[in-house]
XYZ file of C-alpha atoms in Angstrom:
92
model
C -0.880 12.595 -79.128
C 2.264 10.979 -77.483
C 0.864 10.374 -74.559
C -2.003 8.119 -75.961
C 0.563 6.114 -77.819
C 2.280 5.499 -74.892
C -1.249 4.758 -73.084
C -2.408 1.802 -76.512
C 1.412 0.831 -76.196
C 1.348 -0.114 -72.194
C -2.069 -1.350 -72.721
C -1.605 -3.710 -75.221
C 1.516 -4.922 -73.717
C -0.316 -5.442 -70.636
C -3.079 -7.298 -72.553
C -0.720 -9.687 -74.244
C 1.642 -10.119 -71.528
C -1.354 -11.222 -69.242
C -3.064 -13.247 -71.879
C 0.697 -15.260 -72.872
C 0.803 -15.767 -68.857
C -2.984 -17.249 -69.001
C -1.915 -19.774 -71.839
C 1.170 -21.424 -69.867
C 0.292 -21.749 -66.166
C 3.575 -21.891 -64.362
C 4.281 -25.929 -63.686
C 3.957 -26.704 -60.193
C 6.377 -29.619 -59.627
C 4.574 -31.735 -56.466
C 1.770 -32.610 -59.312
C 4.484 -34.448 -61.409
C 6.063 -36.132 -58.657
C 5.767 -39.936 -59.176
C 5.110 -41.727 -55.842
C 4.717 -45.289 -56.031
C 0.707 -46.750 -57.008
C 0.518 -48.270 -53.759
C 1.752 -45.364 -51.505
C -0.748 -42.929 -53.854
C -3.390 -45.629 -53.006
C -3.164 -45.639 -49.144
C -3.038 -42.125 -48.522
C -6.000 -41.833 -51.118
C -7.623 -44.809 -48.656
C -6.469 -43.485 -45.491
C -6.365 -39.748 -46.137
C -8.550 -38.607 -48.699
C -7.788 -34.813 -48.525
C -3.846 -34.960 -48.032
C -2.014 -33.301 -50.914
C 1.777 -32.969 -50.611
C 3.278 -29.538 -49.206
C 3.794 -27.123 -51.758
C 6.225 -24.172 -52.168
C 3.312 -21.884 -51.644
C 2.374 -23.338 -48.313
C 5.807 -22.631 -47.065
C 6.552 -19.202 -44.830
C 8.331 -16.432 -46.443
C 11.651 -17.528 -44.695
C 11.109 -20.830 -46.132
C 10.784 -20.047 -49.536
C 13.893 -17.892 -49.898
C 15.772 -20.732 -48.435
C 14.072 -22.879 -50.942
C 14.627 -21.083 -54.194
C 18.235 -20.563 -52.812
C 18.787 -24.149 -52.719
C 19.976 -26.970 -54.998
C 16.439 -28.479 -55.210
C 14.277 -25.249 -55.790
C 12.847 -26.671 -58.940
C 11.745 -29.664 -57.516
C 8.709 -30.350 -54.992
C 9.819 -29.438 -51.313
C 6.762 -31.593 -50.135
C 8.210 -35.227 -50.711
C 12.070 -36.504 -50.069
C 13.265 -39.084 -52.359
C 16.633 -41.242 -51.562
C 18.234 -43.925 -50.027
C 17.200 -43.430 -46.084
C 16.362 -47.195 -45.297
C 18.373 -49.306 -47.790
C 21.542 -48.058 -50.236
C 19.578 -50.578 -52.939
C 15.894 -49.132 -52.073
C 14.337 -45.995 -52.780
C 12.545 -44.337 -50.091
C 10.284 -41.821 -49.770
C 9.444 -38.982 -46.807
């Protein structure tokens, strides 16, 4: 009799653990990454199946440097800063 408890209680668990993980999909942060219209435009153009790098296309080395870095929640496929100009935003 205990034991089948214990089998509906890991069951059910299991059920609504999966189910709560089907309802929010984790947030993948390159598909929220704004890149100017006319830079989405030309690689739309130019290069119609480019999609930025993701943190699953990195190697297993390069993930655990990732998440142990200061920018793990953000998109490791596109640099944003000041590389050309201190006043102008550049992307890489």
């Amino acid at each position: 009799m205990r034991a089948r408890r214990l089998i509906i209680c890991t069951a059910s668990l299991i059920l609504f653990s999966s189910a709560a993980l089907a309802a929010n999909p984790p947030i993948e942060p390159c598909d929220n990454t704004p890149l100017p219209e006319e830079v989405q435009q030309l690689l739309a153009q130019k290069y119609p199946s480019w999609r930025t790098a993701r943190f699953s296309d990195l190697s297993d080395e390069e993930q655990n440097q990732w998440q142990k870095s200061k920018q793990r929640g953000l998109c490791p496929g596109i640099a944003k800063g000041h590389f050309d100009s201190p006043t102008s935003i550049s992307y890489a």
